[in-house]
PDB file of C-alpha atoms in Angstrom:
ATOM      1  CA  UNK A   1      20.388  14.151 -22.088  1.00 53.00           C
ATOM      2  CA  UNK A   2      20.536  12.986 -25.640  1.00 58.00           C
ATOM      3  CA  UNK A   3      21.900   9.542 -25.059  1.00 61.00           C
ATOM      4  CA  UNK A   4      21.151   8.824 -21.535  1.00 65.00           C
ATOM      5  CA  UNK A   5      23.425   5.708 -20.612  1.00 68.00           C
ATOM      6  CA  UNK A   6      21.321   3.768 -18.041  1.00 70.00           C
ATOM      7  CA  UNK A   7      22.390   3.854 -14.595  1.00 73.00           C
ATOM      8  CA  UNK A   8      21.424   1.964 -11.085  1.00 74.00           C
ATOM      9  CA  UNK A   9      18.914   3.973  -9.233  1.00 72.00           C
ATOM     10  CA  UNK A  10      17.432   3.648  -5.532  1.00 70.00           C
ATOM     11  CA  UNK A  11      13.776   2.792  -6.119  1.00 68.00           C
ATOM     12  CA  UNK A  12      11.122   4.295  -4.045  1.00 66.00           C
ATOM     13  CA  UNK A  13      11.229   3.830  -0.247  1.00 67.00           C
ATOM     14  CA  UNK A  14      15.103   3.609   0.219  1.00 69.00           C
ATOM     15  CA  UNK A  15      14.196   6.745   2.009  1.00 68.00           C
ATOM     16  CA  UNK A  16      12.010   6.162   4.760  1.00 68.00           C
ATOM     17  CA  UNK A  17      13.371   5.586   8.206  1.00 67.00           C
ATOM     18  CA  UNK A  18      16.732   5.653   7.097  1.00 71.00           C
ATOM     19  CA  UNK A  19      17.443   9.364   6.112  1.00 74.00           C
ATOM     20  CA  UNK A  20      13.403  10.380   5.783  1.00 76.00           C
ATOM     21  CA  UNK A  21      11.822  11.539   8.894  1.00 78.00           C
ATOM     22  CA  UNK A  22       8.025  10.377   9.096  1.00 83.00           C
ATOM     23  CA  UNK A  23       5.593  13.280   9.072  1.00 88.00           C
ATOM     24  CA  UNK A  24       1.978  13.582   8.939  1.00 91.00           C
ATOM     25  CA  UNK A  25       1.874  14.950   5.599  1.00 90.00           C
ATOM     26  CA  UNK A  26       4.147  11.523   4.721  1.00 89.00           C
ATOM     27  CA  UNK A  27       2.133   8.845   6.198  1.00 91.00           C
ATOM     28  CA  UNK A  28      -0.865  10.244   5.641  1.00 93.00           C
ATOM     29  CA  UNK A  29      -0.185   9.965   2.023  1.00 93.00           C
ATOM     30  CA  UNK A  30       1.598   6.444   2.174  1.00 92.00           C
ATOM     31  CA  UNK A  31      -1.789   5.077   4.075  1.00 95.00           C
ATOM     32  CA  UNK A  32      -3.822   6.047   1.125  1.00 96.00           C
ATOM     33  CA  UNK A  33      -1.618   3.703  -1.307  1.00 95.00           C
ATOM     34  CA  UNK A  34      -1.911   1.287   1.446  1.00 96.00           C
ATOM     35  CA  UNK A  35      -5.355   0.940   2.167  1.00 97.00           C
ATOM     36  CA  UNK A  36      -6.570   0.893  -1.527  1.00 96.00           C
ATOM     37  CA  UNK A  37      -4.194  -1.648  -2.799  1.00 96.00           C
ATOM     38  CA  UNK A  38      -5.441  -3.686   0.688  1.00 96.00           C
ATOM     39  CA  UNK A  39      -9.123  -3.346  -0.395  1.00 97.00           C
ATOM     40  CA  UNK A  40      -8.251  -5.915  -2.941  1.00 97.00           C
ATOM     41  CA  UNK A  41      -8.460  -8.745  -0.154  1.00 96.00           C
ATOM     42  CA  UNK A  42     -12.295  -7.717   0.996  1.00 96.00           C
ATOM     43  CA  UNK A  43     -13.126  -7.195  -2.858  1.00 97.00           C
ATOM     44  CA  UNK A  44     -12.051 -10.874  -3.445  1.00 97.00           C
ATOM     45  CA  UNK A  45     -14.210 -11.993  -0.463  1.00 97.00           C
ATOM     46  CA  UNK A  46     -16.748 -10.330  -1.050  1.00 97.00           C
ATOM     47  CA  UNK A  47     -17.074 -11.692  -4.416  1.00 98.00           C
ATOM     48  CA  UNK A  48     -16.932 -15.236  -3.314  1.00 97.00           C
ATOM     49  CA  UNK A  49     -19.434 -14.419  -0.878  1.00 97.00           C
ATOM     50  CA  UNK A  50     -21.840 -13.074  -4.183  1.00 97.00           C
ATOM     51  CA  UNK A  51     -20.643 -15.612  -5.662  1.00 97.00           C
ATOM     52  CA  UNK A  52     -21.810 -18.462  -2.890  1.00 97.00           C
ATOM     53  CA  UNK A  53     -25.159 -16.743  -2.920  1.00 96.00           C
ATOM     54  CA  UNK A  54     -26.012 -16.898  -6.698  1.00 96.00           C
ATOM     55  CA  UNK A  55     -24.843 -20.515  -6.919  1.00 95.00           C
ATOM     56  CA  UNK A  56     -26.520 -21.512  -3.427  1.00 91.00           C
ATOM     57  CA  UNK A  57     -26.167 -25.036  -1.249  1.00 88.00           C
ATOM     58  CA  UNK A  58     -22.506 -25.797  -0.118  1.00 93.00           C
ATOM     59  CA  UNK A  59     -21.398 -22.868  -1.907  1.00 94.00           C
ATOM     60  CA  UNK A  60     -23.042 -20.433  -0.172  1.00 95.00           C
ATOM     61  CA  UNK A  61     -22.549 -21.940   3.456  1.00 95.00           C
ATOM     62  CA  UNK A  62     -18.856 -22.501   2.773  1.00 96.00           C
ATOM     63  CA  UNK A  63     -18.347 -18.556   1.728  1.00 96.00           C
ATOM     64  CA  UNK A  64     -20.585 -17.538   4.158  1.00 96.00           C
ATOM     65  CA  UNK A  65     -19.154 -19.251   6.971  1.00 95.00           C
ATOM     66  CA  UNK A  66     -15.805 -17.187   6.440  1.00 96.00           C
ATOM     67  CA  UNK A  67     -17.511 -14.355   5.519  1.00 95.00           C
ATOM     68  CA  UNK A  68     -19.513 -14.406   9.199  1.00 95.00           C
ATOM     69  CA  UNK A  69     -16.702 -15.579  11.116  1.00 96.00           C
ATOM     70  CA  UNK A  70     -14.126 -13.762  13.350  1.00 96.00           C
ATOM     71  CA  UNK A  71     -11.859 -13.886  10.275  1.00 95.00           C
ATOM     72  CA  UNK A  72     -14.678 -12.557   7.927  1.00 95.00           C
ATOM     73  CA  UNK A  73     -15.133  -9.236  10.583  1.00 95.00           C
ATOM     74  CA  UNK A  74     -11.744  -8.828  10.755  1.00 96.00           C
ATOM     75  CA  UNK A  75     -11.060  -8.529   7.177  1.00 96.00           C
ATOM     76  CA  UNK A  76     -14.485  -6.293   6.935  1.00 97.00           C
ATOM     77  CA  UNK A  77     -14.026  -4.250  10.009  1.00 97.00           C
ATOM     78  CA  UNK A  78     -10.951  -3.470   8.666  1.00 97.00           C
ATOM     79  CA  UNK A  79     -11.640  -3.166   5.261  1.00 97.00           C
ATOM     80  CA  UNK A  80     -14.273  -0.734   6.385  1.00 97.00           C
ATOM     81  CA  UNK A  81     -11.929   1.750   7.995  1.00 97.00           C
ATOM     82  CA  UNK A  82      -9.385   1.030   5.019  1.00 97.00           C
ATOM     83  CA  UNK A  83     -12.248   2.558   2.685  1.00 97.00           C
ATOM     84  CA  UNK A  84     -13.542   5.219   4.722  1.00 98.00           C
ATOM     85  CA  UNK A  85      -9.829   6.379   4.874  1.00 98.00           C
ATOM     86  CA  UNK A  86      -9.011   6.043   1.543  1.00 98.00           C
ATOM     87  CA  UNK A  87     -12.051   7.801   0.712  1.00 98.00           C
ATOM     88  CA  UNK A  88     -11.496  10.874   2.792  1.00 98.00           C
ATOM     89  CA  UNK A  89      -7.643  10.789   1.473  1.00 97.00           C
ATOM     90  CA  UNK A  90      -9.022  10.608  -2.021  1.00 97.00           C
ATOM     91  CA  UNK A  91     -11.222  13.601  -1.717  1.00 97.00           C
ATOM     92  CA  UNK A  92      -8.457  15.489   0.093  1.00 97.00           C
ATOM     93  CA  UNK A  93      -6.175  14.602  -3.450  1.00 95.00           C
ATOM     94  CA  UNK A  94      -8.912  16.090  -4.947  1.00 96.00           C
ATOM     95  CA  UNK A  95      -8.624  19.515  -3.267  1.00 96.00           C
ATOM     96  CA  UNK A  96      -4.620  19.637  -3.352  1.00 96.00           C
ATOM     97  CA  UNK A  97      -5.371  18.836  -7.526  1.00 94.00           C
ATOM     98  CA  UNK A  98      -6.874  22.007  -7.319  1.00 95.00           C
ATOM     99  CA  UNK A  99      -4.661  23.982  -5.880  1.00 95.00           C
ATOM    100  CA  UNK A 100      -5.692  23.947  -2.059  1.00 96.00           C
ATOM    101  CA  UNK A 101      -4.794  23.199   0.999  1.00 93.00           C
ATOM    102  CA  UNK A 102      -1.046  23.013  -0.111  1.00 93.00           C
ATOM    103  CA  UNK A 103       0.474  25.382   2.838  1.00 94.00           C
ATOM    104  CA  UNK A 104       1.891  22.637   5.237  1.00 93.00           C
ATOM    105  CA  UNK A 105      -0.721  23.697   8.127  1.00 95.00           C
ATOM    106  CA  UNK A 106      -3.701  22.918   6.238  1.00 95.00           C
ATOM    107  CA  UNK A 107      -2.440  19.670   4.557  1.00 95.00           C
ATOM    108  CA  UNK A 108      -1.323  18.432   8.246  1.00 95.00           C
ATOM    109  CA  UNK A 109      -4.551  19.007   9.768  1.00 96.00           C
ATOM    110  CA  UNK A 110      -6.344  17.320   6.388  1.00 96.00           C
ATOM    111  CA  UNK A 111      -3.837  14.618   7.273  1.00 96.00           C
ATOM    112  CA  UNK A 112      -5.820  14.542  11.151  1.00 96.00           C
ATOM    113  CA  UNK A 113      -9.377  14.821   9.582  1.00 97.00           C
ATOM    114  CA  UNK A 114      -8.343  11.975   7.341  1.00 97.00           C
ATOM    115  CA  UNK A 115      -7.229   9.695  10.146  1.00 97.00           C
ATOM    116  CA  UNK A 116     -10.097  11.093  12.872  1.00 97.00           C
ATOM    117  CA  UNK A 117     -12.590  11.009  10.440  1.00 97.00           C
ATOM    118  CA  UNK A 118     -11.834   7.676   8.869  1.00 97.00           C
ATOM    119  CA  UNK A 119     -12.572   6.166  12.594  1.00 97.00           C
ATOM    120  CA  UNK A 120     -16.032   8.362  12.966  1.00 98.00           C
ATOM    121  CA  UNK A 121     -17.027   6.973   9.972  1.00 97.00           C
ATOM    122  CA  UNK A 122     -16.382   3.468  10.490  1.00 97.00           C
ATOM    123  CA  UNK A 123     -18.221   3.395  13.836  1.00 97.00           C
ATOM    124  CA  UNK A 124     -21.002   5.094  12.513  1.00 97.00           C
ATOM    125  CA  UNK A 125     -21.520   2.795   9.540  1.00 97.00           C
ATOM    126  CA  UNK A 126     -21.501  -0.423  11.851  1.00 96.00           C
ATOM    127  CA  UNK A 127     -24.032   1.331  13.454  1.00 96.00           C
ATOM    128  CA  UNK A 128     -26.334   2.051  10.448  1.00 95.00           C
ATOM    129  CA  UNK A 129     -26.006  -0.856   8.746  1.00 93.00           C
ATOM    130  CA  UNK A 130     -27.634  -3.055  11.802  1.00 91.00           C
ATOM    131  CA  UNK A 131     -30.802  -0.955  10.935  1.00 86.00           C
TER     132      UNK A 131
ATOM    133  CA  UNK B   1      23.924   8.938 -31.870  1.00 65.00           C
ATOM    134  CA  UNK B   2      20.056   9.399 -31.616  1.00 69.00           C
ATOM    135  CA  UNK B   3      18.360  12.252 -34.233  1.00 76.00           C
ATOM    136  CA  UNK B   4      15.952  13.548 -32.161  1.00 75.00           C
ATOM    137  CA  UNK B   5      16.555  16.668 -30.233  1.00 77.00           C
ATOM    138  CA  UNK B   6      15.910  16.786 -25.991  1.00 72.00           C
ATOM    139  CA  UNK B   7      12.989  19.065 -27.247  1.00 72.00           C
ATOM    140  CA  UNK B   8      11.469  16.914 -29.496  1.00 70.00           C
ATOM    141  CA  UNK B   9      11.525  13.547 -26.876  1.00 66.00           C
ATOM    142  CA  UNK B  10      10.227  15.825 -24.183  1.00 65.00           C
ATOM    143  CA  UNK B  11       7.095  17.043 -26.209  1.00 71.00           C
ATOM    144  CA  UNK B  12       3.896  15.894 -26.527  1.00 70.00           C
ATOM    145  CA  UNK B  13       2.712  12.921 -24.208  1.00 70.00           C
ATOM    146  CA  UNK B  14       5.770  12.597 -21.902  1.00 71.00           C
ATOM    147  CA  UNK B  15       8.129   9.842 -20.948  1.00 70.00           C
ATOM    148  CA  UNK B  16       4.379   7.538 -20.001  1.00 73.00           C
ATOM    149  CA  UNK B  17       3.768   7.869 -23.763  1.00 75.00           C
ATOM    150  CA  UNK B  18       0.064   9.158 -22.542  1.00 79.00           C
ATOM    151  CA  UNK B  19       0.350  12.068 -20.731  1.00 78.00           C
ATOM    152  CA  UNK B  20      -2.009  13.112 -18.099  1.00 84.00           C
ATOM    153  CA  UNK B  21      -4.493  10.103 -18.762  1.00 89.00           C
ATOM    154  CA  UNK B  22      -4.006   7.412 -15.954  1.00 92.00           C
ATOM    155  CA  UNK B  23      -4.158  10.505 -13.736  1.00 94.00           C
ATOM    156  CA  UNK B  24      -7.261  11.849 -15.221  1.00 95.00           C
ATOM    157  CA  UNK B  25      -8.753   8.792 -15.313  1.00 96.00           C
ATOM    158  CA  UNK B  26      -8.132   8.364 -11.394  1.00 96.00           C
ATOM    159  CA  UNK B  27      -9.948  11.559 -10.819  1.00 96.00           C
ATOM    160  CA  UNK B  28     -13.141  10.605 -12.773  1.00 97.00           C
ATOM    161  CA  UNK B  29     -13.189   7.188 -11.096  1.00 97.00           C
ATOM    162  CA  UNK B  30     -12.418   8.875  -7.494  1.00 97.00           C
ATOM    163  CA  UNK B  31     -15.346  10.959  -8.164  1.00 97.00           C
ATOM    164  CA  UNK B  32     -17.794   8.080  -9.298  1.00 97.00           C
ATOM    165  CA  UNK B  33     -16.536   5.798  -6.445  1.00 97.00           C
ATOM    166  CA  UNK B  34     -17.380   9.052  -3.792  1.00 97.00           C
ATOM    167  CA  UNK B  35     -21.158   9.068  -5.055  1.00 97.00           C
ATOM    168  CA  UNK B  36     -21.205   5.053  -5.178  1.00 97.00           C
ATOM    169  CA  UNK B  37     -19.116   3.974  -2.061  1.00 97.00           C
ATOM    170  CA  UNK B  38     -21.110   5.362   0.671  1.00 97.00           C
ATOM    171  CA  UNK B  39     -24.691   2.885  -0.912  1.00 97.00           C
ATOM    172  CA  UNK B  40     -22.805   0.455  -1.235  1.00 97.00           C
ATOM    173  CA  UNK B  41     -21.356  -0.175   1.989  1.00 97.00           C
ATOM    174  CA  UNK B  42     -24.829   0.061   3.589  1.00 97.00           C
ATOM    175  CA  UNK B  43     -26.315  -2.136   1.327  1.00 97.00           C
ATOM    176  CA  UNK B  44     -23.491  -4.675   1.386  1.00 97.00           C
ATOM    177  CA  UNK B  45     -23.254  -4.065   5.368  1.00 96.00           C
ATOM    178  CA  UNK B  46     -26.744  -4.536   5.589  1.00 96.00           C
ATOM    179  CA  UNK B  47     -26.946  -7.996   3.678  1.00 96.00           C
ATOM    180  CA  UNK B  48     -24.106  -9.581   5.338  1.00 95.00           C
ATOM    181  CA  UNK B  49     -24.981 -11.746   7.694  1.00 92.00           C
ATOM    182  CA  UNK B  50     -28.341 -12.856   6.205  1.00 94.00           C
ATOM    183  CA  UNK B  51     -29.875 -16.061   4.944  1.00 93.00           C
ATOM    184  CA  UNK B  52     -29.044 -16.723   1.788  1.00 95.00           C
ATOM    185  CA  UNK B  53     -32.590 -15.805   0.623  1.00 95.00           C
ATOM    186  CA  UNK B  54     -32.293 -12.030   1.976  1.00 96.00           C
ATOM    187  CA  UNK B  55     -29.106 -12.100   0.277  1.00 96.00           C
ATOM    188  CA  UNK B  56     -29.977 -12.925  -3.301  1.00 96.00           C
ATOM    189  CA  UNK B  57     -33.159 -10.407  -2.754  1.00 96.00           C
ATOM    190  CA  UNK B  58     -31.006  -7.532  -1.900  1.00 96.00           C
ATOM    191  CA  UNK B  59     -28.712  -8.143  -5.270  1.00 97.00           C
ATOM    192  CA  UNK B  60     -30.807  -9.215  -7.510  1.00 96.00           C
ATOM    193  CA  UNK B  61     -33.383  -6.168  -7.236  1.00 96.00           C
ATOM    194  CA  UNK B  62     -31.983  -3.920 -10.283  1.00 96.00           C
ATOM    195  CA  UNK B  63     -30.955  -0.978  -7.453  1.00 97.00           C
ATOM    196  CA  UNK B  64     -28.969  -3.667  -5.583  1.00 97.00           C
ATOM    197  CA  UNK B  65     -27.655  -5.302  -8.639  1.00 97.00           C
ATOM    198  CA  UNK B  66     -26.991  -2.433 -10.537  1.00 97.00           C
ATOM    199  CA  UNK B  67     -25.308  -0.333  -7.551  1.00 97.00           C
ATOM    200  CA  UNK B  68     -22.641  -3.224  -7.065  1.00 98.00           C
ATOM    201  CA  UNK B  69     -22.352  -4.252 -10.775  1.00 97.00           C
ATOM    202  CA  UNK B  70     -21.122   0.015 -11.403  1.00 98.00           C
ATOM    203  CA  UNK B  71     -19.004  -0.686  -7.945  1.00 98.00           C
ATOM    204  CA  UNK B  72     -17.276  -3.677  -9.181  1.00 98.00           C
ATOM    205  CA  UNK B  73     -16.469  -2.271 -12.303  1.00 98.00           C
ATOM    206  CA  UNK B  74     -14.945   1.196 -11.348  1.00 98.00           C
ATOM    207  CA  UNK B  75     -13.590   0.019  -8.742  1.00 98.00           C
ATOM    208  CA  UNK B  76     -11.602  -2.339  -9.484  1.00 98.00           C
ATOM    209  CA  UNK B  77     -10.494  -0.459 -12.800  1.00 98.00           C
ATOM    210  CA  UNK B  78      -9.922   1.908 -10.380  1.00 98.00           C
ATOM    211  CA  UNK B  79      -7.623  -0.871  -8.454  1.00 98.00           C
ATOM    212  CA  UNK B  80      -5.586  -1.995 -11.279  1.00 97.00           C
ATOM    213  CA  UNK B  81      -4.583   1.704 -11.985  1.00 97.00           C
ATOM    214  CA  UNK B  82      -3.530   2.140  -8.893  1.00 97.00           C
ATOM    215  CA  UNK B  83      -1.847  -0.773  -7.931  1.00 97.00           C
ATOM    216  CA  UNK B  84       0.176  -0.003 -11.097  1.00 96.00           C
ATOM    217  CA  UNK B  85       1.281   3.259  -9.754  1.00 93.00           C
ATOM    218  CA  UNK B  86       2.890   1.412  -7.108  1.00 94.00           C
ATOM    219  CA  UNK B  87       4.491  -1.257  -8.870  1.00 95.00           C
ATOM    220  CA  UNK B  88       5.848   1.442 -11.202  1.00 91.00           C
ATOM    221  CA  UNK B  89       7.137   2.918  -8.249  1.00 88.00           C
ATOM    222  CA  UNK B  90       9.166  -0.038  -6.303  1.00 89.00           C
ATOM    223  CA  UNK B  91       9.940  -2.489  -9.192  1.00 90.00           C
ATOM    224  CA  UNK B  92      11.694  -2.328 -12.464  1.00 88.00           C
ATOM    225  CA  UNK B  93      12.444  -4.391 -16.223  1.00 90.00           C
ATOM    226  CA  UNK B  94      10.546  -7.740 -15.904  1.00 95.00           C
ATOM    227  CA  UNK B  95       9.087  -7.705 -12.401  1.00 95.00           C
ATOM    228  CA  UNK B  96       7.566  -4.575 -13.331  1.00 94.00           C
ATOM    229  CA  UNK B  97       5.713  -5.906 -16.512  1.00 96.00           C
ATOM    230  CA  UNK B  98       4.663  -8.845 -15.247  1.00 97.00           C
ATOM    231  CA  UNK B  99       2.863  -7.479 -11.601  1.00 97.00           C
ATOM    232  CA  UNK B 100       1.146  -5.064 -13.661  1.00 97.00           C
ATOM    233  CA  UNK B 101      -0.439  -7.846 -16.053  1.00 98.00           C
ATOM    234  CA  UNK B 102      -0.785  -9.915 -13.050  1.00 98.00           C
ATOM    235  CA  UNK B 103      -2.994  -7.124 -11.034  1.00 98.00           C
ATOM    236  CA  UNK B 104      -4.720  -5.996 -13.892  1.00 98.00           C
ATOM    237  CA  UNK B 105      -5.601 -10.083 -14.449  1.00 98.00           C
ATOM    238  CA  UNK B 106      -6.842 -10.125 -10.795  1.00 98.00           C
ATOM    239  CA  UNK B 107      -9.427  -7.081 -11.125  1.00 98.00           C
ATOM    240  CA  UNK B 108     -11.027  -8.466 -14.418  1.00 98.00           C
ATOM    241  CA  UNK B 109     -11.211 -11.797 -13.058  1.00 98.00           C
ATOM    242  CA  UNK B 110     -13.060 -10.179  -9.839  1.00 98.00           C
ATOM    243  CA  UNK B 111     -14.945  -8.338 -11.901  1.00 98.00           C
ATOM    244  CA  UNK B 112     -16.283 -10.919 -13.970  1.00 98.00           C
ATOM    245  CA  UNK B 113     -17.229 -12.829 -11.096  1.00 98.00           C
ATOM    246  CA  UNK B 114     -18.998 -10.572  -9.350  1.00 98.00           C
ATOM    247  CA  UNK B 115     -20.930  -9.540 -12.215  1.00 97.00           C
ATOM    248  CA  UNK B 116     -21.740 -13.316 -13.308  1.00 97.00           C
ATOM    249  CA  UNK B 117     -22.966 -13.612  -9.466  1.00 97.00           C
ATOM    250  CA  UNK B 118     -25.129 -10.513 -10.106  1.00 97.00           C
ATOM    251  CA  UNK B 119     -27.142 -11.757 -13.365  1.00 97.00           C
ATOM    252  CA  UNK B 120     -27.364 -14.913 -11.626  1.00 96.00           C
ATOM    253  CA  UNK B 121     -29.215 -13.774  -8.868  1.00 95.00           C
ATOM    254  CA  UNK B 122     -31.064 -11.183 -10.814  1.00 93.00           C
ATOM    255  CA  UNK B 123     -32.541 -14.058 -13.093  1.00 88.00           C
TER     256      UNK B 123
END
């Protein structure tokens, strides 16, 4: 270990598919570093949809025109369930940082409540939000 | 031949050079984000979809304005953390360096825009 010479290693996913069956406890875990690093695209429109609104006119029809348009709930919708997801996933990290839920029953089923829960929550925030 | 001994590289902040703290830091910001998130996307939800007038009352009232401005800025510190992780993870030497400086670019330059679109309206 003293003078380590480098060497070519595999990087990350080489595994998956290939040699790495796909598990709950897996994806579930790979969807959380999906979703938040997608987030990004609803963070930037959103911001140009602020944006449009502070500076007014053209601005703010231009941004909201995407923003209200079949592309704009797409991105949202999605973005919404991306969060809600992430969010559950985030709290479950949480609890395994702790020291729970680590037996592979529990984190499966965390996996489920993740994934169910994500899609409860979404439908019940477009619902609360029209009020 | 290097002086130090295995011990002495291993000790102390690891091979990150700062030990626990990007992970520690995720945690704090994980918990802030689960208090602000939830506001947020009703208020946001809420506004979307308004006339521009609705809009700039909803985020410029200091809850509104204050609620997205701590949003913005956790989150996407939050962001460029993460999205570091995962560069870390599938890239190395140069590509490596420069997505992280890229990302981290991205969220300040989000976050500054947002915020500028906040004290605008607020004014």
């Amino acid at each position: 270990m003293a003078d380590p010479k480098p060497i070519e290693r595999p990087l990350s996913p080489f595994m998956l598919g290939q040699y790495y069956r796909f598990q709950m406890t897996s994806v579930s875990s790979l969807l959380t570093r999906i979703t938040g690093n997608a987030l990004v695209v609803s963070f930037i429109l959103g911001v140009w949809w602020l944006l449009g609104a502070a500076l007014g006119g053209g601005a703010f029809d231009a941004a909201n025109a995407v923003a209200t348009s079949w592309f704009g709930d797409l991105v949202f919708t999605l973005s919404l369930l991306g969060i809600w997801y992430h969010y559950l996933a985030g709290l479950r990290h949480l609890y395994f940082d702790a020291g729970h839920g680590l037996d592979i029953e529990t984190a499966e089923m965390l996996g489920w409540v993740c994934i169910i829960g994500s899609v409860v929550l979404t439908v019940l925030t477009l619902i609360v939000i029209q009020f | 031949m290097r002086y130090l001994t295995d011990r002495k590289r291993a000790e102390r902040k690891g091979a990150s050079g700062t030990g626990t703290e990007h992970h520690w830091y995720m945690s704090v910001s994980a918990v802030a984000l689960a208090f602000l998130i939830p506001t947020f996307l009703y208020v946001f939800g809420h506004a979307l979809g308004q006339g521009r007038a609705e809009v700039v009352a909803t985020f410029g009232h200091p809850f509104g304005a204050i609620l997205t401005g701590l949003v913005l800025f956790v989150s996407m510190q939050h962001f460029a953390k993460g999205a570091q992780m995962m560069i870390e993870d599938y890239t190395q030497g140069s590509w490596r360096r420069g997505l992280v400086m890229l990302v981290y670019s991205l969220a300040y330059v989000i976050t500054a825009t947002g915020l500028y679109a906040l004290v605008k309206m607020a004014m």
